[in-house]
Coordinates of C-alpha atoms in Angstrom, one line a residue:
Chain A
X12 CA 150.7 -18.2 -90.4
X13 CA 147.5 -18.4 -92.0
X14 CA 144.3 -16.6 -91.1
X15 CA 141.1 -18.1 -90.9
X16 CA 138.6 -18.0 -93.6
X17 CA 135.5 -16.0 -92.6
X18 CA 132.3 -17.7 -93.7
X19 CA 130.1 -15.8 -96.2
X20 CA 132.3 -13.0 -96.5
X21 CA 132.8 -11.8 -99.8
X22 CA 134.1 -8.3 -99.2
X23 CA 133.1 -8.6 -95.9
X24 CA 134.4 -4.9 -95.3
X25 CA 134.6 -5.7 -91.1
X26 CA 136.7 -8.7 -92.4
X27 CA 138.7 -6.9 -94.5
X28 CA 139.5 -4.5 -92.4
X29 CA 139.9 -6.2 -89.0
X30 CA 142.7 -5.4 -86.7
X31 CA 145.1 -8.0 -88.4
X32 CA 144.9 -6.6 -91.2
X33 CA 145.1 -2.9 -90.5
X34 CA 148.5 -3.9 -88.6
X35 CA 149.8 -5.3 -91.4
X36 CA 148.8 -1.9 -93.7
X37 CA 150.2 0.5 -90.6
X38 CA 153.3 -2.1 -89.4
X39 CA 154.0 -4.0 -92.2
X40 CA 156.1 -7.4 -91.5
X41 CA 159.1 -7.8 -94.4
X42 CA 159.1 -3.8 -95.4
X43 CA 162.2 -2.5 -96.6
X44 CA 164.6 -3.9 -99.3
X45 CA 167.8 -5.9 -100.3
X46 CA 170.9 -5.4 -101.7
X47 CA 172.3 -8.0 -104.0
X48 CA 168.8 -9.4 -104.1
X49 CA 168.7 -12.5 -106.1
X50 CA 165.3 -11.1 -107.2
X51 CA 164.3 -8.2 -107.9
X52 CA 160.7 -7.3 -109.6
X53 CA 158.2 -4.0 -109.7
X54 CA 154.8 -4.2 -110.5
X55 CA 151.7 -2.1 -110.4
X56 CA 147.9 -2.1 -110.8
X57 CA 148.1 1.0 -113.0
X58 CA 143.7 1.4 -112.6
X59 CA 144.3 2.8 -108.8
X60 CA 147.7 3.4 -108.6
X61 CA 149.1 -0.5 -106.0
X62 CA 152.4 -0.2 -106.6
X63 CA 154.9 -3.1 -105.3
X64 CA 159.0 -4.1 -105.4
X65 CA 159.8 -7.4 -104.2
X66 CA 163.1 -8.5 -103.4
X67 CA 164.0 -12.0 -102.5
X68 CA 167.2 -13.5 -101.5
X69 CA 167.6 -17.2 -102.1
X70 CA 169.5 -20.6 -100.8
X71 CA 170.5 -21.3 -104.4
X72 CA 171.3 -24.6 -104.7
X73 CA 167.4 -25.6 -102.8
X74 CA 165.5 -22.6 -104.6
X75 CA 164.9 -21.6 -101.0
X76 CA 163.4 -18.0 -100.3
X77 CA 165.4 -17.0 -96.9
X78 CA 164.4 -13.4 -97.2
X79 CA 161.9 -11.6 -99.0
X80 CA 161.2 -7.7 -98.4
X81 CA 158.9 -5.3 -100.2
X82 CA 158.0 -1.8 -100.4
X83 CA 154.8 -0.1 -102.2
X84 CA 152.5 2.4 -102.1
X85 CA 148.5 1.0 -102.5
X86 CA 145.1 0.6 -100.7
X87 CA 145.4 -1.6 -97.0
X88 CA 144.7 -5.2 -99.0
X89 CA 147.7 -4.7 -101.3
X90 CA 149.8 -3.6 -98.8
X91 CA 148.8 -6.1 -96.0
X92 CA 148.6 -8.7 -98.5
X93 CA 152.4 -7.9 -99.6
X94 CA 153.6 -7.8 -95.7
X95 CA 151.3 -11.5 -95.3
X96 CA 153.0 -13.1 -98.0
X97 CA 156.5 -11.8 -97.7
X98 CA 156.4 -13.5 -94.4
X99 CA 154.8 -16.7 -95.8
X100 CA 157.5 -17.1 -98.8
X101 CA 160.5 -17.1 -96.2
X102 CA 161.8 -21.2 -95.7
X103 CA 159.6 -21.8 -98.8
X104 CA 160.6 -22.8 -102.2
X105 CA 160.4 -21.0 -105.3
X106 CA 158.4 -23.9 -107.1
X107 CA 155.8 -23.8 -104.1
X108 CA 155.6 -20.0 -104.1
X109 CA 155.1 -20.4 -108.2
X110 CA 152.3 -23.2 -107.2
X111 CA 150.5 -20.9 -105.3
X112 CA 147.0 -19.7 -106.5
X113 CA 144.9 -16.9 -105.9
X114 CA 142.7 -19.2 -103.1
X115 CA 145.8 -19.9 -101.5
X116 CA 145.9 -16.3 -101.1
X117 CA 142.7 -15.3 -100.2
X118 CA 143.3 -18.4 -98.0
X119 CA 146.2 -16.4 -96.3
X120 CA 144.1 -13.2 -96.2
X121 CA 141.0 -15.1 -94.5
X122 CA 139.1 -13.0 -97.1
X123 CA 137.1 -13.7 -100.2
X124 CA 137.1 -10.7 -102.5
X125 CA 134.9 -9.7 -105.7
X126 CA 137.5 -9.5 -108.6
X127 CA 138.0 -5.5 -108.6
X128 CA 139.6 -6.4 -104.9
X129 CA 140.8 -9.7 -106.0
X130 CA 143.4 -7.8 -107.9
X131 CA 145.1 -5.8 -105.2
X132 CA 145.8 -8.8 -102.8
X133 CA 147.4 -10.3 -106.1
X134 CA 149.9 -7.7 -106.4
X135 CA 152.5 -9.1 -104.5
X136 CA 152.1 -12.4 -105.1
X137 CA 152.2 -11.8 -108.9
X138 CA 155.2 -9.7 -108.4
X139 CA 157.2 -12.5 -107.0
X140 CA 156.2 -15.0 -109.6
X141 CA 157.4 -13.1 -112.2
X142 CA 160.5 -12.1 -110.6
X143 CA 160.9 -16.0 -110.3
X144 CA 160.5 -16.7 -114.3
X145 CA 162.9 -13.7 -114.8
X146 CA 165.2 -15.2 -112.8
X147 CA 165.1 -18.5 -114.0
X148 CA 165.0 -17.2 -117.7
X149 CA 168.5 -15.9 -116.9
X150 CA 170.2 -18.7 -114.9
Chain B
X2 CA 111.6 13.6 -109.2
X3 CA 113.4 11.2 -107.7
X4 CA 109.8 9.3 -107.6
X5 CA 110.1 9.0 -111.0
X6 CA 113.2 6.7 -110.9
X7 CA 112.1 2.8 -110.4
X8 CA 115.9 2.0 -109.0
X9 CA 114.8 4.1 -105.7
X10 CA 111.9 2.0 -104.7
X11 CA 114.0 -1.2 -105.1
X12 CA 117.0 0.2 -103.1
X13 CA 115.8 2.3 -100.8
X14 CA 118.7 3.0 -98.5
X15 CA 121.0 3.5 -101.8
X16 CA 123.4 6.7 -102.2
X17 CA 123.7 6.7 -106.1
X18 CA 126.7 9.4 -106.6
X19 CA 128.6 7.9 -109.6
X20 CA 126.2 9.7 -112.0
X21 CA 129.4 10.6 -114.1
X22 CA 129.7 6.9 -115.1
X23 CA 126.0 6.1 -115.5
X24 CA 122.7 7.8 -114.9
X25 CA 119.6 5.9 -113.3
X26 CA 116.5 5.7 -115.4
X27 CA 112.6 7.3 -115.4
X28 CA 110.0 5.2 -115.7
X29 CA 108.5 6.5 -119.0
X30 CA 112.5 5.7 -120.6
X31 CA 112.1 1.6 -119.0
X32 CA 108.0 1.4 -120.1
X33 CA 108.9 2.7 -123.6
X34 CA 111.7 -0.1 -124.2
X35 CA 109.4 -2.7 -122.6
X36 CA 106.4 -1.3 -124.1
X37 CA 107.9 -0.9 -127.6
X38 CA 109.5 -4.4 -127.9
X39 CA 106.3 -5.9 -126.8
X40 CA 103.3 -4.1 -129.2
X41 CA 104.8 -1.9 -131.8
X42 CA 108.6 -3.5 -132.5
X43 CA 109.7 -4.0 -136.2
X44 CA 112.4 -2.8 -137.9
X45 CA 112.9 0.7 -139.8
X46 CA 112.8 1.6 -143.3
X47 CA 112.3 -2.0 -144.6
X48 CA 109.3 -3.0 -144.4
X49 CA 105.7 -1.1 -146.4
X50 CA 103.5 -2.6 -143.8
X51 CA 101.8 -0.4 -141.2
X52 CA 103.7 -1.4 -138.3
X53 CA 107.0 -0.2 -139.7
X54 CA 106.1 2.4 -141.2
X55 CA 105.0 3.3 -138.1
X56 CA 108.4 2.8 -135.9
X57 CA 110.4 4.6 -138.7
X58 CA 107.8 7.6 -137.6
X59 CA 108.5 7.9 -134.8
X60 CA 112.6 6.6 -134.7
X61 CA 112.3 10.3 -137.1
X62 CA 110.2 12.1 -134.4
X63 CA 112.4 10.8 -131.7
X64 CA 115.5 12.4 -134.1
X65 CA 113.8 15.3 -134.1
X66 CA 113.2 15.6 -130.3
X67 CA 116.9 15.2 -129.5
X68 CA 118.2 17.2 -132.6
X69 CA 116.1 19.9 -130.9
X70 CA 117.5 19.6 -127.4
X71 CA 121.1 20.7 -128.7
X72 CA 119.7 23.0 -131.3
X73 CA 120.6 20.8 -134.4
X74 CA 118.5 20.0 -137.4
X75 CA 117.5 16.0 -137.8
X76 CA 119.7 15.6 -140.3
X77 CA 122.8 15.9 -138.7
X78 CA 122.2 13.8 -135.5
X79 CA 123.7 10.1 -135.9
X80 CA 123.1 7.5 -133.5
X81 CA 126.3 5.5 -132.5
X82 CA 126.5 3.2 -129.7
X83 CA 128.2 5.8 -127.0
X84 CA 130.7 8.2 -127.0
X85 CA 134.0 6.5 -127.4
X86 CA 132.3 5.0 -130.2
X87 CA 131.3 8.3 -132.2
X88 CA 135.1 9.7 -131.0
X89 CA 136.5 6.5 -133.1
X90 CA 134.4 7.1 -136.1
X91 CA 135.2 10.6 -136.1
X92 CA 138.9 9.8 -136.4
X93 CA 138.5 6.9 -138.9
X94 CA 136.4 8.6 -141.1
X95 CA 138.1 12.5 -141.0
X96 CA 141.8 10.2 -140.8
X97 CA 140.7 8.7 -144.4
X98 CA 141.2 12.2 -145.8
X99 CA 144.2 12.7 -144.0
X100 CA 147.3 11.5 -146.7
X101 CA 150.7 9.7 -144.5
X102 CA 152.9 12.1 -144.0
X103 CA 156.0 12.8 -142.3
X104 CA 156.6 15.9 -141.1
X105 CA 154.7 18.2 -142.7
X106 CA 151.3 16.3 -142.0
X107 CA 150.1 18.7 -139.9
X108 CA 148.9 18.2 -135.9
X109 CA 146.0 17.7 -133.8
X110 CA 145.5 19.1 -130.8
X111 CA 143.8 18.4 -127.7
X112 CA 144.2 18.8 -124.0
X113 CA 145.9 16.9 -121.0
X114 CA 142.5 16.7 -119.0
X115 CA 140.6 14.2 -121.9
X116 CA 138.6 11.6 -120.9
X117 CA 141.0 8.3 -123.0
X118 CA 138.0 8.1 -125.2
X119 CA 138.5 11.3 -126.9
X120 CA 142.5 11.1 -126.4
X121 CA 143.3 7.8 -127.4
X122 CA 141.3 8.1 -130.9
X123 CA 142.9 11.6 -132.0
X124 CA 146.9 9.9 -130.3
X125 CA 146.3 7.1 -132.5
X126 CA 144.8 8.6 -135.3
X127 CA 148.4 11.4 -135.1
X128 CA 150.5 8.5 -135.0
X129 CA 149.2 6.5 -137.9
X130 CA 149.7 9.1 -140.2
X131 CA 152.7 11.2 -138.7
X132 CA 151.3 14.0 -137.5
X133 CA 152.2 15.9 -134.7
X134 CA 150.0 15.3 -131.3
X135 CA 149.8 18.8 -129.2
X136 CA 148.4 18.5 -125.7
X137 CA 147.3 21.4 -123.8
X138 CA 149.0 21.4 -120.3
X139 CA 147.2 21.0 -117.3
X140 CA 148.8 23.6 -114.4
X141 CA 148.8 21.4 -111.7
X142 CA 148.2 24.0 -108.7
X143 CA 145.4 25.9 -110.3
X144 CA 144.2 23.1 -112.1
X145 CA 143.6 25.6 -115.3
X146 CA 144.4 24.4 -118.7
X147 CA 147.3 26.2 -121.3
X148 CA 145.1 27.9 -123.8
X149 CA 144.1 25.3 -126.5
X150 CA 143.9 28.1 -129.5
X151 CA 147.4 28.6 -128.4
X152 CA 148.5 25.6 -129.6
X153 CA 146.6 26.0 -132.9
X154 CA 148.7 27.2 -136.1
X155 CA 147.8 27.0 -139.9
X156 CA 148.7 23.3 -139.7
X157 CA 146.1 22.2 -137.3
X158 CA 143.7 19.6 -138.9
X159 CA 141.6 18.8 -135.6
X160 CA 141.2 20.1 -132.2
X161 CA 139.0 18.5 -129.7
X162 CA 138.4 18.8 -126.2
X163 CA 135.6 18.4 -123.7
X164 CA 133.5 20.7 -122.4
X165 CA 132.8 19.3 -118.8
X166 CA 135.8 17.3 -117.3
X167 CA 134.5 13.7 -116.3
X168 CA 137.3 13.6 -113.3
X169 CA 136.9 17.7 -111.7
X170 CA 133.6 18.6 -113.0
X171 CA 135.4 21.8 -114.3
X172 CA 133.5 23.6 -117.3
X173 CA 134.9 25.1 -120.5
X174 CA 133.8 28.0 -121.9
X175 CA 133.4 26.2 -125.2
X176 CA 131.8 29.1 -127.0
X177 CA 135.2 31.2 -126.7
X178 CA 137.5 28.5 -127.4
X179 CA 135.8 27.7 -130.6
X180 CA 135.7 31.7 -131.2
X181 CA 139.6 31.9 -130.5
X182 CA 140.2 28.7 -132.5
X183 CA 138.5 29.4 -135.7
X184 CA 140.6 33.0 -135.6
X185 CA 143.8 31.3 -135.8
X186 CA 142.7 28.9 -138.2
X187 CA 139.0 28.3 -140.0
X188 CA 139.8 25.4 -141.4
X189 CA 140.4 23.3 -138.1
X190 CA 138.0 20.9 -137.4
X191 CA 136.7 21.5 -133.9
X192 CA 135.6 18.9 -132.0
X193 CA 133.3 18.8 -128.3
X194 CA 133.3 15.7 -125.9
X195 CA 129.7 16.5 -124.5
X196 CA 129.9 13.2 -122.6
X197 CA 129.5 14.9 -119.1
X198 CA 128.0 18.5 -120.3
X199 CA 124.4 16.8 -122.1
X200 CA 123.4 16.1 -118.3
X201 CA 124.2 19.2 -116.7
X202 CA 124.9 22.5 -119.0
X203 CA 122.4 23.5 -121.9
X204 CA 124.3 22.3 -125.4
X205 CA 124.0 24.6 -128.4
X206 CA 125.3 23.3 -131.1
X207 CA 124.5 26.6 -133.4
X208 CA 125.9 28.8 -130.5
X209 CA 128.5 27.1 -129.7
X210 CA 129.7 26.8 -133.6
X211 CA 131.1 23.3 -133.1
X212 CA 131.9 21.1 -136.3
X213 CA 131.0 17.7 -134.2
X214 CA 129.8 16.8 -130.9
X215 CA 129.4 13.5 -129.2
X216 CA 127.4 12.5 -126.2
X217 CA 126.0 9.2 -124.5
X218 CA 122.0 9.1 -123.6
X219 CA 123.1 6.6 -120.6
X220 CA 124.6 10.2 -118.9
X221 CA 120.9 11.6 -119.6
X222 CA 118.8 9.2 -118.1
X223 CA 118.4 7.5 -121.5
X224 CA 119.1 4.0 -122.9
X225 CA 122.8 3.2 -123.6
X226 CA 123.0 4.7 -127.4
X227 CA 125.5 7.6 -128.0
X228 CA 125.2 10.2 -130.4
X229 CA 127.1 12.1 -132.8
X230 CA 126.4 15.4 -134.0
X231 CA 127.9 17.0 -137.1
X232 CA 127.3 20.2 -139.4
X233 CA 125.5 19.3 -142.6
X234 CA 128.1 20.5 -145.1
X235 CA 130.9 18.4 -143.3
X236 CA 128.8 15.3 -143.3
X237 CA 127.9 15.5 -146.3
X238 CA 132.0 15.7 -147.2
X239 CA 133.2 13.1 -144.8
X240 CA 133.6 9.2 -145.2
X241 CA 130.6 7.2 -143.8
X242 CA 131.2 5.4 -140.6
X243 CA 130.3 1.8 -141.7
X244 CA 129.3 0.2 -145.1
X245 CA 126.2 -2.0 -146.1
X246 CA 122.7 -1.8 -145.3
X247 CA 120.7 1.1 -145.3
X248 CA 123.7 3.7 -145.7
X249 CA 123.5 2.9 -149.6
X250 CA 121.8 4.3 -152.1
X251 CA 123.0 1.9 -155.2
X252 CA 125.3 -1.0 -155.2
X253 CA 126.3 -2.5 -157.9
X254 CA 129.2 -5.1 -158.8
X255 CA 131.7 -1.8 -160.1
X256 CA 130.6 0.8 -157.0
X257 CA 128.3 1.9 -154.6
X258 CA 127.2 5.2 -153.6
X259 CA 125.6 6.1 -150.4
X260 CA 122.1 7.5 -148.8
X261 CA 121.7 10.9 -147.7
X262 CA 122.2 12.0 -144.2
X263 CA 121.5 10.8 -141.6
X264 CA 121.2 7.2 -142.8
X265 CA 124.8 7.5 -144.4
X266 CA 125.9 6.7 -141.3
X267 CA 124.0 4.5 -139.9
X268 CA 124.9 0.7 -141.9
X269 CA 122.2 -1.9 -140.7
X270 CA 119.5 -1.9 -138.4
X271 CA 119.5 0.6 -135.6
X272 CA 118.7 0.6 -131.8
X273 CA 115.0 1.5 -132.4
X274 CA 113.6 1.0 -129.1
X275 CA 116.7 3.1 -127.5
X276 CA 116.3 5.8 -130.0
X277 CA 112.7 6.2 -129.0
X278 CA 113.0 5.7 -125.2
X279 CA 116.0 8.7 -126.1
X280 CA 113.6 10.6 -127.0
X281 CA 111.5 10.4 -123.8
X282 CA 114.5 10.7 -121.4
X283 CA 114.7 14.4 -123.4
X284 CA 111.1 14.8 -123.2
X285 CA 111.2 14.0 -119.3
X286 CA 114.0 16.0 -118.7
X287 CA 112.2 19.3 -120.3
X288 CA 109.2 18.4 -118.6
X289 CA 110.3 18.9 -115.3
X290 CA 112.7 21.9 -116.8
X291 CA 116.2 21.6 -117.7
X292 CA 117.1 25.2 -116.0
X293 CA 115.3 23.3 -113.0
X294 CA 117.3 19.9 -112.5
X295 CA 120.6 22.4 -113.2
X296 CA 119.8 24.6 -110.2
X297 CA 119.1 21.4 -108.3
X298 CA 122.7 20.4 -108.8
X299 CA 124.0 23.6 -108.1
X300 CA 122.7 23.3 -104.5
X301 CA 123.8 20.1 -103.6
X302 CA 127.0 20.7 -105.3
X303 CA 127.4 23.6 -103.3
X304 CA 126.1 21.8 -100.2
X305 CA 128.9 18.4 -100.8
X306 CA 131.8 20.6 -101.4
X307 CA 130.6 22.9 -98.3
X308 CA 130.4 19.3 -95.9
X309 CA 133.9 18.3 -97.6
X310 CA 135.5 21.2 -97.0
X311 CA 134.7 21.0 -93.1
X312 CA 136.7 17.6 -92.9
X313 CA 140.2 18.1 -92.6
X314 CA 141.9 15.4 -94.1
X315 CA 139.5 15.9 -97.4
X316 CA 141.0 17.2 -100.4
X317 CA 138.7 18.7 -103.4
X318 CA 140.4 18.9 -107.0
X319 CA 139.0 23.2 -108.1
X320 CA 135.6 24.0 -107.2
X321 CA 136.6 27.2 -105.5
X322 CA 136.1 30.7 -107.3
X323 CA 137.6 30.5 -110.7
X324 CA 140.3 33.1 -112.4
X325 CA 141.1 31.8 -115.7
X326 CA 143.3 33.9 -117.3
X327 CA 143.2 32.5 -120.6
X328 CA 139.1 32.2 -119.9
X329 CA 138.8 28.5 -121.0
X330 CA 137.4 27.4 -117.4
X331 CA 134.6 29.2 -115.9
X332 CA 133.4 27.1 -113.3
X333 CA 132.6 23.4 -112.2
X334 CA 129.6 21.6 -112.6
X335 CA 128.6 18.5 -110.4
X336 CA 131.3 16.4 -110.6
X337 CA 133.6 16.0 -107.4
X338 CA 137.2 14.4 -107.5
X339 CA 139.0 14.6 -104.0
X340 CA 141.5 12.6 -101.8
X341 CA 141.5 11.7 -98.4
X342 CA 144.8 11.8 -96.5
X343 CA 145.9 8.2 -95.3
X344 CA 143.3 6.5 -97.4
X345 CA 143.8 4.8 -100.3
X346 CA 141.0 5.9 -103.1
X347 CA 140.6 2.0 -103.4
X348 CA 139.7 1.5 -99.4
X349 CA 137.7 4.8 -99.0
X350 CA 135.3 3.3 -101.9
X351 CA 134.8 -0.5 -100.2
X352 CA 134.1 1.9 -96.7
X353 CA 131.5 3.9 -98.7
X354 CA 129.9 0.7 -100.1
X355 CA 129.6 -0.2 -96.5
X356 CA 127.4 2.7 -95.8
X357 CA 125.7 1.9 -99.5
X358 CA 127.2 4.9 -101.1
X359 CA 128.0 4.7 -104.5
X360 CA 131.1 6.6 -105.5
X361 CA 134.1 5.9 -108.5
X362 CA 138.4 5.6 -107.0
X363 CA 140.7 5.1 -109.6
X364 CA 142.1 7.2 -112.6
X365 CA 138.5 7.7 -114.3
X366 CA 140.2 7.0 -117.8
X367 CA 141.8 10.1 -117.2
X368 CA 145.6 8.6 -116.5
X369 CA 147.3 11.8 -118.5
X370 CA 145.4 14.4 -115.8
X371 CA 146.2 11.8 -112.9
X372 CA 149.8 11.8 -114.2
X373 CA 149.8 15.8 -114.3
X374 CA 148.6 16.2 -110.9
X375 CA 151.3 13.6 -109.8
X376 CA 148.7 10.7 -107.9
X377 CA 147.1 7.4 -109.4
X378 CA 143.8 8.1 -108.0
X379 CA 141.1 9.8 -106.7
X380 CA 137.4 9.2 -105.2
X381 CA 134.9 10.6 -107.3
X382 CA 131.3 11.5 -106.2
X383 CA 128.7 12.8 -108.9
X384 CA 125.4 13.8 -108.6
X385 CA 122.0 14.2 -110.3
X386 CA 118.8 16.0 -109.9
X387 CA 117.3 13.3 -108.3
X388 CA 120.0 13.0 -105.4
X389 CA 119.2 14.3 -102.2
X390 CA 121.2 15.8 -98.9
X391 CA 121.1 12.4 -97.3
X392 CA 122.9 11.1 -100.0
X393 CA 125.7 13.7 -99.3
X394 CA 125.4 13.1 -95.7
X395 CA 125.7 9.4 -96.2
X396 CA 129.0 10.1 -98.3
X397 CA 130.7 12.4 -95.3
X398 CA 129.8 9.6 -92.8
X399 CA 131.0 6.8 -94.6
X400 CA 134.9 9.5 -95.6
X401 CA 134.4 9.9 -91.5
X402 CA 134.3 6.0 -90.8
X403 CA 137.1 5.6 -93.6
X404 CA 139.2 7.7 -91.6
X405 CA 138.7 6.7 -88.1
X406 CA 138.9 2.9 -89.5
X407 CA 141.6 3.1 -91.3
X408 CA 144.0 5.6 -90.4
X409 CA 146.2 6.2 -86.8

């Protein structure tokens, strides 16, 4: 499900905090975690305090995501931004999620954010990307 | 006042209130730069010809005008590039005389409520030559500090601490400490971060009976230079900052020995034009009346906390009647940390920038305090003479529209 891009809208504060989004902050899609998660990772943006876990579970043998969850503690674009892309990673692979780049993001956000900002609707995202290389590291 | 101040014309509707991070600048401060660098500029002390002759006369008047505003004689102000700057000279050059030890090296001391610029230097500066690093403890319900003398013994080399906390505004009664700390040992080297206290409390070095002292201009309506003050007899002691041009008196293939003070520490050319526009942001400042501007800020720090206080979900870091027992905090000065309940530091600053008010959210360099008080973050507001009530208003409408926008 990806939102659209508004036009002209770098930190477009009525974009970035529209209704979607807000839901996403107050109801997050993919909260919670999982045990026996095939990956597991923690990060933090330690200049305002985003904090994220990500845990994935995985189709081994296709590097499929089948469920990803998260829970943090941050501002409502590191938050939302964890609920949007723990929705969009489930039936995707790991490679593709690797692939992804922070326009794909922003993409998903249907936001364009100054780099201070940029940085908390990474959070999740970059989470899950290194929980990937650790995992692979240890196969 | 605030007439004076260029920025204001070109942003009108602009609610400056991170005056902790940066200070707007007077017209006389910008027309001396521009002025300067386009009919008098050469360089200092080189050249026999009128027109630098002329600069170094006044780069030494200019030193004179700002060694008076903290009661200091010429000699012993140095001009650095900011504070953090002056902090990590100050630890190179007293950490030369410091031998490696282990053990019995001795400690330094400072406090939990530092600004990383004048933690960092002294945590690094312990660790290099094992010594021990004693912090005093921040209480986190009364927001009071453990007594920094306290921590002093006959082993101290160097305590520093600062005299106006960059994240709660709170002010330290720097006179006393110094008092209390020089009983348990006169041979510690005291330090003051005057970062945030050159803009809002009157600085006496003599009074105060501080060994060194750094502050940045840019927090005094000056140009970005910093400077370092230091008592004669310990500069004259102490390793210079740099080496090479201008800080030497000889230099020959077997040694070199250095200038008097203050050009020992200052190696090559210097920031002229800022040294002189300095000057003028002092000059400015006493013009209108330091005791003035001061009782300006008191009012409208009175005023913000008084419109904070009425929202309910606000929360204010101190600024309410002060009992120190230890008497190390006596008050706060115009610097406001709070929280707002169900919005991030991070989202309540984008909403403000909405409303085109200017405020800091994150740890202000100040992660040790953050981590005593057990958050990541605040929002800090900080103000200036030349900020107004709107300004204020501006800031409780835009925590207002935070709230009702982001929270359920």
């Amino acid at each position: 499900m990806i939102l659209k891009m508004e036009p002209d809208a770098i930190n477009n504060i009525d974009a970035m905090y529209r209704e979607e989004l807000l839901e996403y902050y107050h109801n997050p899609a993919n909260k919670g975690t999982i045990a026996n998660a095939d990956i597991q990772f923690s990060d933090k943006n330690p200049l305002c305090g985003d904090s994220v876990d990500i845990y994935v579970k995985l189709e081994v043998k296709d590097r499929i995501i089948t469920q990803m969850r998260f829970v943090g503690t941050g501002c409502v674009i590191s938050m939302a931004s964890a609920a949007i892309v723990s929705e969009y990673a489930e039936g995707k692979s790991i490679d593709e999620m690797q692939r992804m780049t922070r326009e794909d993001m922003l993409g998903l956000l249907g936001l364009q954010l100054t780099p201070s900002r940029v940085k908390c609707a990474m959070l999740a995202l970059t989470a899950l990307k290194k929980g990937i290389v650790d995992y692979e590291s240890k196969k | 006042m605030r007439k004076d101040f260029p920025l204001f014309k070109y942003r009108k509707t602009l609610h400056y209130l991170d005056n902790a991070a940066t200070t707007q600048k007077p017209k006389v401060v910008i027309d001396t730069i521009s002025g300067h660098l386009s009919k008098d500029n050469a360089n200092t002390h080189r050249g026999i010809y009128d027109l630098s002759e002329q600069v170094t006369a006044r780069v030494a008047a200019s030193r004179k005008t700002i060694a008076g505003f903290v009661n200091a004689d010429p000699l012993e102000i140095i001009f650095v590039r900011n504070t953090t700057e002056g902090m990590n000279q100050l630890a190179n050059s007293l950490g030369k005389n410091f031998a490696q030890g282990s053990g019995n090296a001795g400690n330094i001391v400072v406090t939990e409520i530092e600004h990383h610029s004048n933690f960092v230097p002294w945590q690094e500066l312990a660790r290099s030559k094992g010594m021990e690093f004693r912090v005093a403890r921040l209480d986190k319900e009364s927001l009071l500090l453990e007594s920094i003398a306290g921590l002093v013994d006959d082993k101290t080399r160097i305590v520093s601490f600062t005299a106006i906390s960059n994240v709660t505004g709170a002010m330290l009664d720097v006179k006393k400490i110094v008092g209390d700390i020089r009983a348990k040992n006169p041979n510690t080297i005291i330090i003051v971060d005057a970062a945030q206290a050159i803009a809002h409390e009157k600085v006496d070095v003599k009074d105060w009976d501080v060994d060194f002292l750094c502050f940045s201009m840019h927090k005094i309506y000056g140009p970005l230079i910093g400077v370092v003050y230091g008592k004669k007899s310990l500069l004259e002691r102490i390793h210079p900052f740099f080496y090479g041009g201008n800080m030497i008196s000889t230099v020959t293939i077997e040694k070199s020995t250095w200038a008097d003070l203050p050009e020992k520490f200052e190696a090559g050319t210097i920031n002229g034009p800022a040294i002189i526009a300095s000057a003028e942001a002092v000059k400015y400042l006493e013009g209108i009346g330091f005791a003035k501007t001061m009782a300006v800020e008191e009012r409208l720090r009175a005023y913000t906390i008084k419109q904070l206080r009425a929202i309910p979900q606000v929360k204010i870091l101190g600024h309410s009647k002060v009992k120190d027992p230890v008497h190390q905090i006596t008050g706060y000065g115009p610097v406001i940390s709070f929280t707002v309940d169900g919005v991030h530091p991070h989202d309540l600053a984008t909403i403000c920038n909405k409303h085109q008010v200017c405020i800091r959210a994150g740890h202000h360099c100040c992660q040790p305090f953050m981590h005593a008080l057990g958050i990541a973050a605040t929002a800090r507001a900080s103000l200036a003479f030349y900020n107004k009530k709107q300004d204020s208003d501006a800031l409780i409408t835009a925590i207002k529209d935070a709230i009702k926008t982001i929270t359920r």
